[in-house]
Amino acid sequence: MFKRILVPLDGSLRAERAIPVAARIARASGGSVILLRVAPVPIDYGVYMAPSPMYVQEALDAELNEVNSYLAGIAPSSDLADIKVETSAYYGAAAQTILSVTESYNADLIVMCSHGNTGFKRWVIGSVAQKLVRYSPVPMLVLREGGSVPTDTHPDARPIRALVALDGSALAKAALMPAAYLVAAIAAPGQGALHLTRVVKPLMPCLL
């Protein structure tokens, strides 16, 4: 199911933890990985301090060159060996750009970490992930900061299990198939498991 997997990066080692997970899914599905990094837009200096258009363009070109160099260094990593890898560099607002790239590249899964770099030049993946979860047109796998990364293929490795919360609606049931494909891909060559749960409100006691 997941043939084109998008991995948004911001240059941090924390964000790069998503790469081996995406690679594992791509190997299981015979898919490819798209590495995306979004460069920040120039700062708004205000009317009285606005830089010249030439300066802005030079700043954008320098930032994109840095981003492309970074992606060129990440793409040949051992985690991505024998997998088709595409790289994509843009500048703009992170969440909106990621959504746009998801559609233009026909990605069918986004894999990312919950937090990345913070600071003057980097976007915070935590807030970006929240926006993407709300508006993404495709399933997302968000790796929790500080949590385990499911990349171990050893036979004695902890089995992969996923919890799917249901409420009886067709919308909630739509998560079943993507969850099944995702668990199967991450668990390969082993077997994963789905745990379905539904919370039922207790009946109100009758008043006599």
Short mmCIF file of C-alpha atoms in Angstrom, two decimals:
data_model
loop_
_atom_site.label_atom_id
_atom_site.label_comp_id
_atom_site.label_asym_id
_atom_site.label_seq_id
_atom_site.Cartn_x
_atom_site.Cartn_y
_atom_site.Cartn_z
CA MET A 1 0.00 0.00 0.00
CA PHE A 2 2.73 2.46 0.95
CA LYS A 3 4.83 2.91 -2.17
CA ARG A 4 6.01 6.52 -1.83
CA ILE A 5 7.05 7.48 1.69
CA LEU A 6 7.76 11.11 2.52
CA VAL A 7 10.22 11.92 5.32
CA PRO A 8 10.32 15.62 6.31
CA LEU A 9 13.67 16.64 7.82
CA ASP A 10 15.02 19.80 9.41
CA GLY A 11 18.72 18.94 9.64
CA SER A 12 18.62 17.53 13.18
CA LEU A 13 19.68 14.04 14.25
CA ARG A 14 16.37 13.77 16.06
CA ALA A 15 14.40 14.22 12.83
CA GLU A 16 16.67 11.74 11.05
CA ARG A 17 15.47 8.97 13.38
CA ALA A 18 12.51 8.65 11.02
CA ILE A 19 14.72 7.55 8.12
CA PRO A 20 15.39 3.90 9.12
CA VAL A 21 11.70 3.40 9.92
CA ALA A 22 10.68 4.76 6.51
CA ALA A 23 13.34 2.57 4.91
CA ARG A 24 11.99 -0.53 6.62
CA ILE A 25 8.49 0.19 5.37
CA ALA A 26 9.79 0.88 1.85
CA ARG A 27 11.68 -2.42 1.74
CA ALA A 28 8.62 -4.36 2.85
CA SER A 29 6.39 -2.70 0.26
CA GLY A 30 8.91 -2.39 -2.56
CA GLY A 31 8.48 1.37 -2.37
CA SER A 32 10.66 4.47 -2.43
CA VAL A 33 11.57 7.20 0.04
CA ILE A 34 11.33 10.95 -0.53
CA LEU A 35 13.57 13.05 1.71
CA LEU A 36 12.22 16.58 2.09
CA ARG A 37 13.75 19.56 3.79
CA VAL A 38 12.05 22.95 3.89
CA ALA A 39 14.25 26.02 4.23
CA PRO A 40 12.81 28.92 6.23
CA VAL A 41 11.63 32.02 4.41
CA PRO A 42 13.53 35.29 4.95
CA ILE A 43 12.60 37.31 8.00
CA ASP A 44 10.23 40.21 7.60
CA TYR A 45 12.40 43.23 8.47
CA GLY A 46 9.57 45.71 8.26
CA VAL A 47 9.10 48.65 5.93
CA TYR A 48 12.07 50.73 7.12
CA MET A 49 14.60 47.90 7.30
CA ALA A 50 13.52 45.80 4.32
CA PRO A 51 16.50 44.25 2.50
CA SER A 52 16.90 44.60 -1.23
CA PRO A 53 15.33 41.96 -3.48
CA MET A 54 18.82 40.93 -4.57
CA TYR A 55 19.84 40.33 -0.97
CA VAL A 56 16.71 38.26 -0.32
CA GLN A 57 17.33 36.13 -3.40
CA GLU A 58 20.96 35.60 -2.41
CA ALA A 59 19.84 34.52 1.06
CA LEU A 60 17.31 32.10 -0.42
CA ASP A 61 19.85 30.64 -2.83
CA ALA A 62 22.38 30.16 -0.04
CA GLU A 63 19.81 28.45 2.16
CA LEU A 64 18.67 26.14 -0.64
CA ASN A 65 22.28 25.25 -1.47
CA GLU A 66 22.80 24.29 2.16
CA VAL A 67 19.61 22.22 2.15
CA ASN A 68 20.55 20.42 -1.08
CA SER A 69 24.02 19.67 0.26
CA TYR A 70 22.50 18.24 3.41
CA LEU A 71 20.08 16.01 1.48
CA ALA A 72 22.85 14.86 -0.86
CA GLY A 73 24.79 13.71 2.19
CA ILE A 74 21.84 11.89 3.76
CA ALA A 75 20.53 10.06 0.67
CA PRO A 76 23.46 7.59 0.32
CA SER A 77 23.29 6.49 3.99
CA SER A 78 23.41 2.77 4.78
CA ASP A 79 19.86 2.93 6.16
CA LEU A 80 18.62 3.64 2.64
CA ALA A 81 20.75 1.08 0.83
CA ASP A 82 18.97 -0.65 -2.07
CA ILE A 83 16.02 1.74 -1.84
CA LYS A 84 15.08 4.31 -4.45
CA VAL A 85 15.57 7.71 -2.84
CA GLU A 86 14.41 11.10 -4.07
CA THR A 87 15.36 14.40 -2.48
CA SER A 88 13.34 17.58 -2.47
CA ALA A 89 14.35 21.04 -1.22
CA TYR A 90 11.96 23.97 -0.89
CA TYR A 91 11.66 27.15 1.08
CA GLY A 92 8.45 28.36 2.66
CA ALA A 93 6.14 27.63 5.56
CA ALA A 94 6.95 24.10 6.72
CA ALA A 95 3.52 22.52 7.19
CA GLN A 96 1.98 24.02 4.05
CA THR A 97 5.01 23.08 1.97
CA ILE A 98 5.02 19.50 3.24
CA LEU A 99 1.34 19.16 2.37
CA SER A 100 1.98 20.55 -1.09
CA VAL A 101 4.91 18.19 -1.69
CA THR A 102 2.82 15.25 -0.45
CA GLU A 103 0.32 15.89 -3.22
CA SER A 104 2.76 16.83 -5.98
CA TYR A 105 4.93 13.74 -5.35
CA ASN A 106 1.90 11.46 -4.88
CA ALA A 107 3.22 10.33 -1.50
CA ASP A 108 0.97 7.87 0.32
CA LEU A 109 2.62 7.94 3.77
CA ILE A 110 4.44 10.54 5.88
CA VAL A 111 6.95 9.36 8.48
CA MET A 112 8.42 11.91 10.87
CA CYS A 113 9.54 12.51 14.45
CA SER A 114 7.47 14.55 16.84
CA HIS A 115 10.15 17.18 17.49
CA GLY A 116 13.17 18.50 15.64
CA ASN A 117 15.53 21.43 15.96
CA THR A 118 14.43 24.65 17.56
CA GLY A 119 15.98 28.05 17.17
CA PHE A 120 16.30 30.99 14.84
CA LYS A 121 16.66 29.17 11.52
CA ARG A 122 14.89 25.85 12.07
CA TRP A 123 11.26 24.94 12.18
CA VAL A 124 9.90 23.05 15.14
CA ILE A 125 8.65 19.66 13.97
CA GLY A 126 6.40 19.33 17.01
CA SER A 127 4.04 22.11 15.91
CA VAL A 128 4.40 21.07 12.27
CA ALA A 129 3.41 17.49 13.11
CA GLN A 130 0.26 18.72 14.83
CA LYS A 131 -0.79 20.64 11.73
CA LEU A 132 0.01 17.74 9.42
CA VAL A 133 -1.94 15.23 11.50
CA ARG A 134 -4.97 17.48 11.18
CA TYR A 135 -4.72 18.28 7.46
CA SER A 136 -2.66 15.52 5.82
CA PRO A 137 -4.47 13.78 2.94
CA VAL A 138 -2.47 10.58 3.60
CA PRO A 139 -1.73 8.44 6.67
CA MET A 140 1.05 9.58 9.02
CA LEU A 141 3.42 7.75 11.32
CA VAL A 142 4.69 10.16 13.99
CA LEU A 143 7.53 8.80 16.12
CA ARG A 144 7.35 10.01 19.69
CA GLU A 145 10.34 11.92 21.01
CA GLY A 146 12.35 9.66 23.30
CA GLY A 147 10.34 6.59 22.30
CA SER A 148 11.65 3.40 20.76
CA VAL A 149 12.19 3.24 17.00
CA PRO A 150 10.87 0.02 15.40
CA THR A 151 13.83 -0.93 13.20
CA ASP A 152 15.08 -4.16 14.79
CA THR A 153 14.50 -7.23 12.56
CA HIS A 154 16.01 -9.73 15.01
CA PRO A 155 13.75 -12.77 15.61
CA ASP A 156 13.72 -12.05 19.34
CA ALA A 157 12.83 -8.41 18.86
CA ARG A 158 9.76 -7.03 20.55
CA PRO A 159 6.69 -7.81 18.38
CA ILE A 160 5.07 -4.89 16.60
CA ARG A 161 1.56 -4.13 17.86
CA ALA A 162 -0.74 -1.24 17.03
CA LEU A 163 -3.75 0.06 18.91
CA VAL A 164 -6.68 1.21 16.76
CA ALA A 165 -9.31 3.25 18.59
CA LEU A 166 -12.83 2.87 17.19
CA ASP A 167 -16.13 4.58 17.95
CA GLY A 168 -18.46 2.66 15.65
CA SER A 169 -18.29 5.22 12.84
CA ALA A 170 -17.22 4.60 9.26
CA LEU A 171 -14.62 7.35 9.66
CA ALA A 172 -12.92 5.52 12.52
CA LYS A 173 -13.02 2.21 10.63
CA ALA A 174 -11.14 3.86 7.76
CA ALA A 175 -8.00 3.66 9.96
CA LEU A 176 -8.07 -0.14 10.03
CA MET A 177 -6.59 -0.87 6.62
CA PRO A 178 -3.72 1.68 6.80
CA ALA A 179 -2.91 0.45 10.32
CA ALA A 180 -2.83 -3.16 9.13
CA TYR A 181 -0.54 -2.35 6.21
CA LEU A 182 1.72 -0.25 8.41
CA VAL A 183 2.10 -2.91 11.10
CA ALA A 184 2.68 -5.62 8.51
CA ALA A 185 5.40 -3.56 6.83
CA ILE A 186 7.20 -2.66 10.06
CA ALA A 187 6.92 -6.19 11.47
CA ALA A 188 8.23 -7.90 8.30
CA PRO A 189 9.55 -10.55 8.05
CA GLY A 190 7.72 -11.28 11.31
CA GLN A 191 4.04 -10.87 12.01
CA GLY A 192 2.47 -7.87 13.68
CA ALA A 193 -0.81 -7.52 15.53
CA LEU A 194 -3.67 -5.05 15.71
CA HIS A 195 -5.53 -4.39 18.95
CA LEU A 196 -8.96 -2.87 18.44
CA THR A 197 -10.53 -0.90 21.24
CA ARG A 198 -13.72 1.01 21.78
CA VAL A 199 -14.62 2.98 24.87
CA VAL A 200 -18.27 2.67 25.86
CA LYS A 201 -19.89 5.26 28.06
CA PRO A 202 -21.41 3.75 31.19
CA LEU A 203 -25.18 3.80 31.48
CA MET A 204 -26.56 6.49 33.72
CA PRO A 205 -28.17 5.06 36.86
CA CYS A 206 -31.94 5.21 36.88
CA LEU A 207 -33.44 7.71 39.29
CA LEU A 208 -36.31 6.33 41.36
#
